[in-house]
mmCIF file of C-alpha atoms in Angstrom:
data_model
loop_
_atom_site.group_PDB
_atom_site.id
_atom_site.type_symbol
_atom_site.label_atom_id
_atom_site.label_comp_id
_atom_site.label_asym_id
_atom_site.label_seq_id
_atom_site.Cartn_x
_atom_site.Cartn_y
_atom_site.Cartn_z
ATOM 1 C CA MET A 1 -129.459 -218.554 -25.176
ATOM 2 C CA ASP A 2 -127.715 -215.604 -23.495
ATOM 3 C CA GLN A 3 -124.044 -214.870 -24.074
ATOM 4 C CA HIS A 4 -122.997 -216.218 -20.672
ATOM 5 C CA ALA A 5 -124.567 -219.598 -21.381
ATOM 6 C CA ALA A 6 -123.309 -219.573 -24.973
ATOM 7 C CA PHE A 7 -119.779 -218.902 -23.740
ATOM 8 C CA PHE A 8 -119.701 -221.874 -21.392
ATOM 9 C CA LYS A 9 -121.332 -224.109 -23.976
ATOM 10 C CA ALA A 10 -118.652 -223.188 -26.515
ATOM 11 C CA VAL A 11 -115.889 -223.864 -23.970
ATOM 12 C CA ARG A 12 -117.324 -227.234 -22.932
ATOM 13 C CA GLN A 13 -117.799 -228.278 -26.562
ATOM 14 C CA SER A 14 -114.337 -227.000 -27.547
ATOM 15 C CA ASP A 15 -115.938 -224.784 -30.194
ATOM 16 C CA THR A 16 -113.077 -222.333 -30.676
ATOM 17 C CA SER A 17 -114.705 -220.512 -33.608
ATOM 18 C CA THR A 18 -117.821 -219.608 -31.631
ATOM 19 C CA LEU A 19 -115.733 -218.895 -28.556
ATOM 20 C CA ALA A 20 -113.501 -216.437 -30.413
ATOM 21 C CA LEU A 21 -116.540 -214.643 -31.818
ATOM 22 C CA LEU A 22 -118.187 -214.365 -28.407
ATOM 23 C CA LEU A 23 -115.030 -213.001 -26.829
ATOM 24 C CA GLU A 24 -114.624 -210.471 -29.615
ATOM 25 C CA ARG A 25 -118.146 -209.187 -28.985
ATOM 26 C CA THR A 26 -118.072 -209.387 -25.180
ATOM 27 C CA PRO A 27 -114.472 -209.542 -23.892
ATOM 28 C CA ASP A 28 -115.408 -209.701 -20.211
ATOM 29 C CA LEU A 29 -116.935 -213.151 -20.709
ATOM 30 C CA VAL A 30 -113.451 -214.509 -20.154
ATOM 31 C CA HIS A 31 -113.703 -213.444 -16.495
ATOM 32 C CA ARG A 32 -117.139 -214.939 -15.831
ATOM 33 C CA ALA A 33 -117.578 -217.837 -13.444
ATOM 34 C CA GLY A 34 -120.326 -220.417 -13.700
ATOM 35 C CA GLU A 35 -121.441 -223.343 -11.555
ATOM 36 C CA HIS A 36 -119.210 -223.930 -8.507
ATOM 37 C CA GLY A 37 -117.159 -220.890 -9.494
ATOM 38 C CA LYS A 38 -115.611 -222.632 -12.492
ATOM 39 C CA THR A 39 -114.320 -220.236 -15.126
ATOM 40 C CA GLY A 40 -113.887 -221.016 -18.799
ATOM 41 C CA LEU A 41 -110.292 -221.905 -18.034
ATOM 42 C CA HIS A 42 -111.415 -224.485 -15.467
ATOM 43 C CA TRP A 43 -113.668 -226.008 -18.119
ATOM 44 C CA ALA A 44 -110.799 -226.066 -20.603
ATOM 45 C CA ALA A 45 -108.876 -228.011 -17.974
ATOM 46 C CA GLU A 46 -111.825 -230.362 -17.505
ATOM 47 C CA THR A 47 -111.935 -231.183 -21.227
ATOM 48 C CA ASP A 48 -108.125 -231.013 -21.612
ATOM 49 C CA ASN A 49 -108.411 -228.766 -24.662
ATOM 50 C CA ALA A 50 -105.153 -226.865 -25.035
ATOM 51 C CA ASP A 51 -106.435 -224.740 -27.929
ATOM 52 C CA VAL A 52 -109.326 -223.455 -25.817
ATOM 53 C CA ALA A 53 -106.973 -222.776 -22.908
ATOM 54 C CA ARG A 54 -104.623 -220.778 -25.131
ATOM 55 C CA LEU A 55 -107.484 -218.769 -26.606
ATOM 56 C CA LEU A 56 -108.821 -217.920 -23.154
ATOM 57 C CA LEU A 57 -105.409 -216.948 -21.817
ATOM 58 C CA GLU A 58 -104.761 -214.734 -24.817
ATOM 59 C CA ALA A 59 -108.116 -213.081 -24.100
ATOM 60 C CA GLY A 60 -107.005 -212.312 -20.540
ATOM 61 C CA ALA A 61 -108.327 -215.239 -18.501
ATOM 62 C CA GLU A 62 -107.155 -215.227 -14.883
ATOM 63 C CA ILE A 63 -104.695 -218.087 -14.622
ATOM 64 C CA GLU A 64 -105.028 -218.291 -10.810
ATOM 65 C CA ALA A 65 -108.846 -218.025 -10.636
ATOM 66 C CA GLU A 66 -110.307 -220.275 -7.954
ATOM 67 C CA THR A 67 -113.457 -222.368 -7.766
ATOM 68 C CA VAL A 68 -115.698 -222.123 -4.715
ATOM 69 C CA TRP A 69 -113.584 -224.841 -3.103
ATOM 70 C CA GLY A 70 -110.317 -223.057 -3.906
ATOM 71 C CA ALA A 71 -108.960 -224.947 -6.926
ATOM 72 C CA THR A 72 -107.120 -223.109 -9.680
ATOM 73 C CA PRO A 73 -107.262 -224.292 -13.308
ATOM 74 C CA LEU A 74 -103.926 -226.073 -12.762
ATOM 75 C CA ASP A 75 -105.260 -227.821 -9.660
ATOM 76 C CA TRP A 76 -108.333 -228.932 -11.589
ATOM 77 C CA ALA A 77 -106.249 -230.095 -14.553
ATOM 78 C CA ALA A 78 -104.143 -232.173 -12.163
ATOM 79 C CA THR A 79 -107.182 -233.709 -10.493
ATOM 80 C CA LEU A 80 -108.504 -234.856 -13.859
ATOM 81 C CA GLY A 81 -105.155 -235.744 -15.402
ATOM 82 C CA SER A 82 -105.483 -233.070 -18.090
ATOM 83 C CA SER A 83 -101.802 -232.869 -18.978
ATOM 84 C CA ARG A 84 -102.118 -230.866 -22.212
ATOM 85 C CA VAL A 85 -103.888 -227.956 -20.548
ATOM 86 C CA ALA A 86 -101.615 -228.229 -17.518
ATOM 87 C CA ASP A 87 -98.586 -227.777 -19.759
ATOM 88 C CA VAL A 88 -100.157 -224.683 -21.326
ATOM 89 C CA LEU A 89 -100.871 -223.243 -17.884
ATOM 90 C CA LEU A 90 -97.389 -223.957 -16.578
ATOM 91 C CA ALA A 91 -95.802 -222.444 -19.684
ATOM 92 C CA ARG A 92 -97.823 -219.287 -19.009
ATOM 93 C CA GLY A 93 -96.589 -219.069 -15.428
ATOM 94 C CA ALA A 94 -99.234 -220.880 -13.371
ATOM 95 C CA SER A 95 -98.144 -221.467 -9.788
ATOM 96 C CA GLY A 96 -98.649 -224.595 -7.727
ATOM 97 C CA LEU A 97 -96.538 -227.340 -9.288
ATOM 98 C CA THR A 98 -96.348 -229.306 -6.051
ATOM 99 C CA VAL A 99 -95.222 -232.905 -5.821
ATOM 100 C CA ILE A 100 -98.909 -233.912 -5.660
ATOM 101 C CA VAL A 101 -99.784 -231.956 -8.808
ATOM 102 C CA ALA A 102 -96.714 -233.303 -10.586
ATOM 103 C CA ALA A 103 -97.605 -236.879 -9.608
ATOM 104 C CA ALA A 104 -101.181 -236.440 -10.793
ATOM 105 C CA LEU A 105 -99.920 -235.150 -14.158
ATOM 106 C CA GLY A 106 -97.342 -237.890 -14.651
ATOM 107 C CA LYS A 107 -94.357 -235.536 -14.333
ATOM 108 C CA ARG A 108 -91.963 -238.179 -13.126
ATOM 109 C CA ASP A 109 -88.765 -236.115 -13.287
ATOM 110 C CA HIS A 110 -90.285 -233.348 -11.186
ATOM 111 C CA VAL A 111 -91.524 -235.844 -8.591
ATOM 112 C CA HIS A 112 -88.058 -237.403 -8.419
ATOM 113 C CA ARG A 113 -86.371 -234.000 -8.031
ATOM 114 C CA VAL A 114 -88.639 -232.965 -5.187
ATOM 115 C CA MET A 115 -88.255 -236.261 -3.372
ATOM 116 C CA ALA A 116 -84.484 -236.321 -3.844
ATOM 117 C CA SER A 117 -84.099 -232.740 -2.613
ATOM 118 C CA GLY A 118 -84.953 -233.656 0.961
ATOM 119 C CA GLU A 119 -86.987 -230.468 1.290
ATOM 120 C CA ASP A 120 -89.802 -230.116 3.790
ATOM 121 C CA LEU A 121 -92.922 -231.251 1.934
ATOM 122 C CA ALA A 122 -95.316 -229.212 4.083
ATOM 123 C CA GLY A 123 -95.476 -226.590 1.351
ATOM 124 C CA HIS A 124 -96.687 -229.217 -1.103
ATOM 125 C CA ARG A 125 -100.085 -229.799 0.506
ATOM 126 C CA ARG A 126 -103.148 -229.563 -1.705
ATOM 127 C CA ARG A 127 -104.692 -226.218 -2.506
ATOM 128 C CA GLY A 128 -108.463 -226.187 -2.511
ATOM 129 C CA ALA A 129 -108.806 -229.024 -0.018
ATOM 130 C CA PRO A 130 -110.128 -228.457 3.528
ATOM 131 C CA SER A 131 -108.170 -228.334 6.766
ATOM 132 C CA VAL A 132 -110.916 -230.260 8.580
ATOM 133 C CA PRO A 133 -112.944 -233.303 7.516
ATOM 134 C CA ASN A 134 -116.044 -232.887 5.355
ATOM 135 C CA ASP A 135 -118.279 -234.991 3.097
ATOM 136 C CA HIS A 136 -115.535 -235.290 0.473
ATOM 137 C CA TRP A 137 -112.433 -235.539 2.637
ATOM 138 C CA PRO A 138 -112.717 -237.869 5.673
ATOM 139 C CA ALA A 139 -110.386 -237.542 8.633
ATOM 140 C CA ASP A 140 -108.269 -240.547 7.646
ATOM 141 C CA CYS A 141 -107.473 -239.382 4.107
ATOM 142 C CA ALA A 142 -103.806 -238.738 3.309
ATOM 143 C CA HIS A 143 -104.406 -235.014 2.809
ATOM 144 C CA LEU A 144 -105.805 -234.443 6.289
ATOM 145 C CA LEU A 145 -103.226 -236.746 7.847
ATOM 146 C CA GLY A 146 -100.560 -234.495 6.340
ATOM 147 C CA ASP A 147 -99.032 -237.476 4.511
ATOM 148 C CA ILE A 148 -97.818 -235.699 1.370
ATOM 149 C CA VAL A 149 -95.986 -238.695 -0.108
ATOM 150 C CA SER A 150 -99.042 -240.942 0.184
ATOM 151 C CA ASP A 151 -101.307 -238.192 -1.147
ATOM 152 C CA ALA A 152 -99.040 -237.851 -4.190
ATOM 153 C CA MET A 153 -99.142 -241.626 -4.695
ATOM 154 C CA TYR A 154 -102.950 -241.586 -4.562
ATOM 155 C CA ALA A 155 -103.005 -238.730 -7.096
ATOM 156 C CA ALA A 156 -100.724 -240.632 -9.460
ATOM 157 C CA ALA A 157 -102.786 -243.804 -9.138
ATOM 158 C CA ARG A 158 -106.032 -241.962 -9.822
ATOM 159 C CA ASN A 159 -104.654 -240.909 -13.213
ATOM 160 C CA GLY A 160 -102.859 -244.135 -14.048
ATOM 161 C CA HIS A 161 -99.194 -243.187 -13.658
ATOM 162 C CA GLU A 162 -97.987 -246.521 -12.366
ATOM 163 C CA ASP A 163 -94.281 -245.665 -12.638
ATOM 164 C CA ILE A 164 -94.764 -242.781 -10.204
ATOM 165 C CA VAL A 165 -96.955 -244.942 -7.980
ATOM 166 C CA ALA A 166 -94.177 -247.543 -7.760
ATOM 167 C CA TYR A 167 -91.544 -244.893 -7.039
ATOM 168 C CA LEU A 168 -93.578 -243.285 -4.254
ATOM 169 C CA LEU A 169 -94.429 -246.642 -2.710
ATOM 170 C CA ASP A 170 -90.693 -247.351 -2.659
ATOM 171 C CA ASN A 171 -90.237 -244.020 -0.880
ATOM 172 C CA GLY A 172 -92.667 -244.480 1.955
ATOM 173 C CA ALA A 173 -96.162 -244.016 0.544
ATOM 174 C CA ALA A 174 -98.912 -246.106 2.150
ATOM 175 C CA VAL A 175 -100.461 -248.426 -0.440
ATOM 176 C CA ASP A 176 -103.966 -247.990 1.018
ATOM 177 C CA ALA A 177 -103.753 -244.198 1.272
ATOM 178 C CA LYS A 178 -107.141 -242.558 0.870
ATOM 179 C CA GLY A 179 -108.261 -239.525 -1.081
ATOM 180 C CA VAL A 180 -111.622 -238.025 -2.016
ATOM 181 C CA PHE A 181 -114.640 -239.852 -0.513
ATOM 182 C CA GLY A 182 -112.236 -241.936 1.558
ATOM 183 C CA ALA A 183 -111.552 -244.078 -1.481
ATOM 184 C CA THR A 184 -108.108 -245.625 -1.815
ATOM 185 C CA ALA A 185 -105.672 -245.356 -4.697
ATOM 186 C CA LEU A 186 -106.966 -248.778 -5.782
ATOM 187 C CA HIS A 187 -110.581 -247.562 -5.859
ATOM 188 C CA TRP A 188 -109.730 -244.659 -8.171
ATOM 189 C CA ALA A 189 -107.410 -246.609 -10.446
ATOM 190 C CA ALA A 190 -110.114 -249.266 -10.801
ATOM 191 C CA LEU A 191 -112.862 -246.725 -11.516
ATOM 192 C CA HIS A 192 -110.867 -245.203 -14.364
ATOM 193 C CA GLY A 193 -109.741 -248.521 -15.819
ATOM 194 C CA HIS A 194 -106.024 -248.061 -15.192
ATOM 195 C CA GLN A 195 -105.282 -251.768 -15.405
ATOM 196 C CA ALA A 196 -101.497 -251.614 -14.982
ATOM 197 C CA THR A 197 -101.871 -249.394 -11.918
ATOM 198 C CA VAL A 198 -104.483 -251.725 -10.437
ATOM 199 C CA GLU A 199 -102.184 -254.713 -10.936
ATOM 200 C CA LEU A 200 -99.259 -252.849 -9.381
ATOM 201 C CA LEU A 201 -101.244 -251.821 -6.312
ATOM 202 C CA LEU A 202 -102.540 -255.354 -5.839
ATOM 203 C CA ALA A 203 -99.021 -256.760 -6.184
ATOM 204 C CA ARG A 204 -97.908 -254.307 -3.485
ATOM 205 C CA GLY A 205 -100.593 -255.524 -1.100
ATOM 206 C CA ALA A 206 -103.452 -253.070 -1.591
ATOM 207 C CA SER A 207 -106.571 -254.078 0.289
ATOM 208 C CA LEU A 208 -109.470 -255.571 -1.644
ATOM 209 C CA SER A 209 -111.889 -255.114 1.226
ATOM 210 C CA ILE A 210 -111.702 -251.409 2.136
ATOM 211 C CA ARG A 211 -114.986 -249.639 1.443
ATOM 212 C CA ASP A 212 -115.086 -245.949 0.652
ATOM 213 C CA ALA A 213 -116.837 -243.505 2.984
ATOM 214 C CA ARG A 214 -119.321 -242.158 0.427
ATOM 215 C CA PHE A 215 -120.710 -245.193 -1.395
ATOM 216 C CA ASN A 216 -119.624 -248.012 0.939
ATOM 217 C CA ALA A 217 -118.154 -249.872 -2.023
ATOM 218 C CA THR A 218 -115.020 -251.960 -2.592
ATOM 219 C CA PRO A 219 -112.453 -251.308 -5.341
ATOM 220 C CA GLU A 220 -113.960 -254.135 -7.420
ATOM 221 C CA GLU A 221 -117.379 -252.471 -7.166
ATOM 222 C CA TRP A 222 -115.840 -249.166 -8.266
ATOM 223 C CA ALA A 223 -114.335 -250.944 -11.280
ATOM 224 C CA ARG A 224 -117.760 -252.247 -12.248
ATOM 225 C CA GLN A 225 -119.243 -248.771 -11.792
ATOM 226 C CA GLY A 226 -116.668 -247.455 -14.234
ATOM 227 C CA GLY A 227 -117.503 -250.204 -16.713
ATOM 228 C CA HIS A 228 -114.198 -252.034 -16.316
ATOM 229 C CA ALA A 229 -113.434 -255.714 -15.800
ATOM 230 C CA TRP A 230 -111.739 -256.643 -12.554
ATOM 231 C CA PRO A 231 -108.374 -258.426 -12.909
ATOM 232 C CA ARG A 232 -109.141 -262.141 -13.066
ATOM 233 C CA LEU A 233 -106.013 -263.064 -11.150
ATOM 234 C CA HIS A 234 -107.261 -261.229 -8.075
ATOM 235 C CA ARG A 235 -110.959 -262.021 -8.240
ATOM 236 C CA ARG A 236 -112.231 -263.617 -5.049
#
């Protein structure tokens, strides 16, 4: 196995001992990008390993490196709900703590401050997401509609932050707002087994019948795909 492959394997497996040795021998590995332009720091975000993130940053990793679709490590951490790595990145000065990123990471106080400020939310749109529809982002998704509040609600639901979901719904978010693949907040909460969030969305009137644009599946079918039981109270 070459050093490039060994580096990414060590990052993905959170093998800090091997990673430190590789970086000592070949320091520029920390700047390498692999599949889809993901750097080691993006992979640390994917696995939510704060120790790996710290090691990479200390070795000079670029904190604002972007994937081929334009996501920084913080953006990727937010997408996946990797709060430990996100906190490391923010402490080291990462930019991009938008209301959407904060909602995705469960940073309730930050979401409340932004919403209470009355500021124009246009500057809080997603980085690394397209300005026109594509296979991942259909035209009716909250991002492309410019509906920042609903996009933040979807992001919070995807990662199971039901308190933020409730707050944003109370502040104008659309309960059936769509995100990636045209799937609703309910689809993503169901896929990841966020039971309390699923129950909240259903109580607020989320649709059981909307099918996503990629797999043509309902939220209940997404729950089954994720290996999770559908709430009995709402089974039809």
